[in-house]
Coordinates of N, CA and C in Angstrom, one line a residue:
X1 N 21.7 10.8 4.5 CA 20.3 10.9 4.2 C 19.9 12.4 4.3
X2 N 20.3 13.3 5.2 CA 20.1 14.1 5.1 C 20.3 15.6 4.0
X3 N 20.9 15.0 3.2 CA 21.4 16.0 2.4 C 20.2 15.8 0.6
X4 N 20.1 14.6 0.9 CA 18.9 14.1 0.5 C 17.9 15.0 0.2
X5 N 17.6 14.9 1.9 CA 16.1 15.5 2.4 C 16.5 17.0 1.5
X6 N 17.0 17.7 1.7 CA 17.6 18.9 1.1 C 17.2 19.3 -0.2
X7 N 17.2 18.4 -1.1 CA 16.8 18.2 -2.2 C 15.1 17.9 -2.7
X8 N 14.6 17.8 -1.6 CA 13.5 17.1 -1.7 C 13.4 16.0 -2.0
X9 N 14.4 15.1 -1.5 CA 13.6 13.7 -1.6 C 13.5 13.1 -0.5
X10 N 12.4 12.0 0.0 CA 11.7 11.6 1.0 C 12.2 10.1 0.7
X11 N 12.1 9.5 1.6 CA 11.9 8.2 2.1 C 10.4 7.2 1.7
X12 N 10.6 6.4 1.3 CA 9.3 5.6 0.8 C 8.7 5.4 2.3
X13 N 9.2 5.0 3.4 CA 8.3 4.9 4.8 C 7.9 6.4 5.6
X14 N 8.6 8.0 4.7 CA 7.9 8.8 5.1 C 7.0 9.3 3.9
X15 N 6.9 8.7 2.6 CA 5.6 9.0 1.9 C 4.4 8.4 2.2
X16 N 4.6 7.0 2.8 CA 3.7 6.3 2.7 C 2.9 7.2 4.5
X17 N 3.9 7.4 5.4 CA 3.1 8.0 6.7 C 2.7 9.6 6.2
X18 N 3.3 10.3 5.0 CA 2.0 11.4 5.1 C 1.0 10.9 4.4
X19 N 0.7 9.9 3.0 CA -0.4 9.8 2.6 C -1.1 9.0 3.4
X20 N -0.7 7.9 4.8 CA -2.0 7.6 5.7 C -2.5 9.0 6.3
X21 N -1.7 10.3 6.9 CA -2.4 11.4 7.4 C -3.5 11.8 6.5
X22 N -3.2 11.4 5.0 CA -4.2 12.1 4.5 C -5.3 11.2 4.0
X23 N -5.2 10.2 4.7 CA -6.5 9.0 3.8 C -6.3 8.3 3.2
X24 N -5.1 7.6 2.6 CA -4.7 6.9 1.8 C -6.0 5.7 1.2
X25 N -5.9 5.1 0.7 CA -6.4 4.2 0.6 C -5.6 2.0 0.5
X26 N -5.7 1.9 1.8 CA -4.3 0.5 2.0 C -5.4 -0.4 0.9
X27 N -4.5 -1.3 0.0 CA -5.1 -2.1 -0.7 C -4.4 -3.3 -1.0
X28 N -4.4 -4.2 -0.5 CA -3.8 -5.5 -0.1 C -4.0 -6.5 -1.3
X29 N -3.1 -7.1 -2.4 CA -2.9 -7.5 -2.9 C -2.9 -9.0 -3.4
X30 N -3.3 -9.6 -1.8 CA -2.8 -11.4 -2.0 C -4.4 -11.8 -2.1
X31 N -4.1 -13.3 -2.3 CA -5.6 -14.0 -2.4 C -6.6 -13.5 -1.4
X32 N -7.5 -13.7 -1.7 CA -8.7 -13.9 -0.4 C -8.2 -14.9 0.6
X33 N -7.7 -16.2 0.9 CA -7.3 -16.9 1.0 C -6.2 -16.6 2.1
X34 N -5.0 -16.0 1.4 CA -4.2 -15.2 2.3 C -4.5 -14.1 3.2
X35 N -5.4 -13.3 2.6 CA -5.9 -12.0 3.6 C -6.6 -12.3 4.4
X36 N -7.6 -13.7 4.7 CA -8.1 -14.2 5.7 C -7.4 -14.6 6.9
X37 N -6.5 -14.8 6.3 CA -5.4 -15.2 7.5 C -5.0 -14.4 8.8
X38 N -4.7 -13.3 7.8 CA -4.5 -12.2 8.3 C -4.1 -10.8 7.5
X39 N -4.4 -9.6 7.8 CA -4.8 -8.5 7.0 C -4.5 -6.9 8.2
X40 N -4.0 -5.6 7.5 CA -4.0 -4.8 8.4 C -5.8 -3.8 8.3
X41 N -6.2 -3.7 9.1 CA -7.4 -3.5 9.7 C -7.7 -2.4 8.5
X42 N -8.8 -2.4 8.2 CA -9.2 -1.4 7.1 C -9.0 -1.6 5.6
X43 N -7.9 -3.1 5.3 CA -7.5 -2.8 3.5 C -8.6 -3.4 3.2
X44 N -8.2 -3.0 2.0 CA -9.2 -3.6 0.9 C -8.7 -5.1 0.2
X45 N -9.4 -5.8 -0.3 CA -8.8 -7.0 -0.9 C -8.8 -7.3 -2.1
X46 N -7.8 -6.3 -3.2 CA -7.9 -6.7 -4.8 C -6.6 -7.3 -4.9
X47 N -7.3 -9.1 -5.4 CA -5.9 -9.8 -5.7 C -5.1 -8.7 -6.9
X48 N -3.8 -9.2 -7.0 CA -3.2 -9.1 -8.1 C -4.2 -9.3 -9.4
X49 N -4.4 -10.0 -9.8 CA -5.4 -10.4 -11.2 C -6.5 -9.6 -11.2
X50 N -7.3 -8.7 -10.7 CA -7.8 -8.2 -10.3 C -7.7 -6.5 -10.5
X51 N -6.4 -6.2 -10.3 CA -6.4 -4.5 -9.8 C -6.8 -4.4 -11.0
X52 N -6.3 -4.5 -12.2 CA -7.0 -3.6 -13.1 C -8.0 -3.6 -13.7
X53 N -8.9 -4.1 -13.2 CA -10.4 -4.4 -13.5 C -10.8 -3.6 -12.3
X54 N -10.5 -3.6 -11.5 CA -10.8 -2.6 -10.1 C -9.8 -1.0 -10.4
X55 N -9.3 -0.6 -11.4 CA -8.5 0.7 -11.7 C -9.5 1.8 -11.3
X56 N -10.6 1.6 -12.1 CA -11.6 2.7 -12.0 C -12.3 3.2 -11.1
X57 N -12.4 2.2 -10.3 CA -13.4 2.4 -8.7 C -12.3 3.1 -7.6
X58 N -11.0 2.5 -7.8 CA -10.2 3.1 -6.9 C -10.3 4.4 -7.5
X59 N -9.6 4.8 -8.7 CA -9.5 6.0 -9.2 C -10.4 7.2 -8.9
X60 N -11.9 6.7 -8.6 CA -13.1 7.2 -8.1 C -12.7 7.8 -6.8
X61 N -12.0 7.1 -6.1 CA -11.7 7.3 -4.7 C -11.2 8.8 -4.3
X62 N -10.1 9.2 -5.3 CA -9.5 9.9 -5.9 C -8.9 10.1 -4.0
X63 N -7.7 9.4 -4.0 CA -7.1 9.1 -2.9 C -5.8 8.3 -3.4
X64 N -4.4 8.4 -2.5 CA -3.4 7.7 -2.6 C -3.9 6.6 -2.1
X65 N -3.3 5.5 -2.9 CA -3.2 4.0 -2.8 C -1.8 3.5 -2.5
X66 N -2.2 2.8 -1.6 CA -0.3 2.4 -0.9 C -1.1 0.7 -0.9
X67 N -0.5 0.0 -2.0 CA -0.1 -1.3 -2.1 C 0.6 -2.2 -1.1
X68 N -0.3 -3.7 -0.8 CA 0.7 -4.5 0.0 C 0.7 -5.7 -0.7
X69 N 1.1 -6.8 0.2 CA 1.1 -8.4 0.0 C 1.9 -8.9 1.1
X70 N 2.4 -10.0 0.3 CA 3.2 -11.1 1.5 C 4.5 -10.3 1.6
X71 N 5.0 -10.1 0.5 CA 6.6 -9.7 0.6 C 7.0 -8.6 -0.4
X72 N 6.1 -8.1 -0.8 CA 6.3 -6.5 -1.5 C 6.5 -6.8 -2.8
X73 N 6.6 -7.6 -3.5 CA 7.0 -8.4 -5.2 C 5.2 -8.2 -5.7
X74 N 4.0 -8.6 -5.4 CA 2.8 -8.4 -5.7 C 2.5 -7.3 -5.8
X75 N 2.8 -6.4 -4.5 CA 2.3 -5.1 -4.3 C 3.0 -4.2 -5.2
X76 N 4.5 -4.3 -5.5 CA 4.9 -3.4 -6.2 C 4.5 -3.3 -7.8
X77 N 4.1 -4.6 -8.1 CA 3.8 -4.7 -9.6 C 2.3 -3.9 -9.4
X78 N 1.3 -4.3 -8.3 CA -0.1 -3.4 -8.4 C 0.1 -2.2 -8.4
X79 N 1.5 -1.7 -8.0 CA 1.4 0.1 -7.6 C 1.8 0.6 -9.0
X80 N 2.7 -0.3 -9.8 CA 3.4 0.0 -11.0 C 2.2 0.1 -12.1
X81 N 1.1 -0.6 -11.9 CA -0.1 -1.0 -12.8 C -0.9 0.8 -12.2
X82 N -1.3 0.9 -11.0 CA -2.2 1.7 -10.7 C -1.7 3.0 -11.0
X83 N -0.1 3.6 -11.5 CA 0.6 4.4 -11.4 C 0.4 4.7 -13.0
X84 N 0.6 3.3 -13.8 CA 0.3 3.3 -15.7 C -1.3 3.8 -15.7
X85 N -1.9 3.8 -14.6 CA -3.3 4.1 -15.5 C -3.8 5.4 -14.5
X86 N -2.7 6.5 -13.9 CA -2.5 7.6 -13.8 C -3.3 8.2 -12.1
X87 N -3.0 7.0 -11.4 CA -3.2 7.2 -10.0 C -1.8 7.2 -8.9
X88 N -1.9 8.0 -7.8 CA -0.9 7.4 -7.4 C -1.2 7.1 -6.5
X89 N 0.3 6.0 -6.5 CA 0.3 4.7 -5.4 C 1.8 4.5 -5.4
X90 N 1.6 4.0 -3.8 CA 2.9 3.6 -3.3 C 3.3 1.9 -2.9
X91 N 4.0 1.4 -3.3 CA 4.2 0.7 -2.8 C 4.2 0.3 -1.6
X92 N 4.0 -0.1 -1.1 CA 4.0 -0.3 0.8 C 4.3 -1.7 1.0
X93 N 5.1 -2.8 0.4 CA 5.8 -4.1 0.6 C 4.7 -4.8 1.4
X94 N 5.6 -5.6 2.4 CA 5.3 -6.6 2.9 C 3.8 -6.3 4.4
X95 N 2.8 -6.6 4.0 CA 1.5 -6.3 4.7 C 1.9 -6.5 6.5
X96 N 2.9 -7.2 6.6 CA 3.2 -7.6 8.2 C 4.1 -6.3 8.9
X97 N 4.8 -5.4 7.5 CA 5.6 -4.3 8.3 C 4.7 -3.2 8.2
X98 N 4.0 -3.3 6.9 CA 3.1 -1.9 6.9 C 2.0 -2.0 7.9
X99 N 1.4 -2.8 8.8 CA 1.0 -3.0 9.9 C 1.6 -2.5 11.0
X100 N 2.9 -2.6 10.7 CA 3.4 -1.5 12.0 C 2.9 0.4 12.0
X101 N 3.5 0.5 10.8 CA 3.3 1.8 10.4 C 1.9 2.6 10.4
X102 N 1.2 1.7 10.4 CA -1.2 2.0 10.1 C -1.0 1.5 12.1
X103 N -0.7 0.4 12.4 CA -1.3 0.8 13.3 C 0.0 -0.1 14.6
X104 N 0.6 1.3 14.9 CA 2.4 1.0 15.7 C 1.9 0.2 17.0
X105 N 0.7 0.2 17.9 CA 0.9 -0.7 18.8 C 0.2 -2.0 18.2
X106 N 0.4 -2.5 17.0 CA 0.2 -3.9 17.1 C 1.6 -4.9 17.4
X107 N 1.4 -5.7 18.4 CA 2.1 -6.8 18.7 C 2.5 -7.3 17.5
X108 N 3.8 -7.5 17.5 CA 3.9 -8.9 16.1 C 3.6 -10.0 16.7
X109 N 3.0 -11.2 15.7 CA 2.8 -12.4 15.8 C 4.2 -13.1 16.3
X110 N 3.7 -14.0 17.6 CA 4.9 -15.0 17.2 C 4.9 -16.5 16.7

């Protein structure tokens, strides 16, 4: 990995921790339904069906967007959509890990 780094490339769990230093914007992916359930503190809630009708407002933001959901398959298709319409965003997978990372002393559920 290190030789990697050498080259300039980064780790998707160290892009996603400099764009939260810089404000990212978390934007959670699953139903209303699901993010009621549970959600990491601060996202926003654009289903899938949705992001790109919401492109423009984020774009507004003019901030990195780090994508979640249940299990990173939602999220990655919304970062692949928000990236076609020339923002960037990261995937950030599964909403229960990227919760560690936004905010490390939360307890996991058991």
């Amino acid at each position: 990995m290190r030789i990697l780094k050498l080259f300039g490339f980064t780790s998707r769990s160290e892009k996603i921790e400099r764009a939260l230093e810089k404000g990212a914007i978390i934007v959670d992916v699953r139903t209303p339904q699901e993010f009621k359930h549970g959600h990491i503190k601060g996202a926003l809630n654009i289903p899938l069906d949705r992001i790109s009708s919401q492109a423009g407002k984020l774009a507004a933001k003019n901030k990195v967007i780090i994508t979640t959901c249940r299990s990173g398959a939602r999220s990655a298709s919304a970062a692949a959509m928000l990236r076609s319409a020339g923002m960037d965003a990261i995937n950030g997978g599964a909403w229960t890990s990227l919760r560690g990372m936004v905010h490390p002393n939360t307890k996991k559920a058991s």
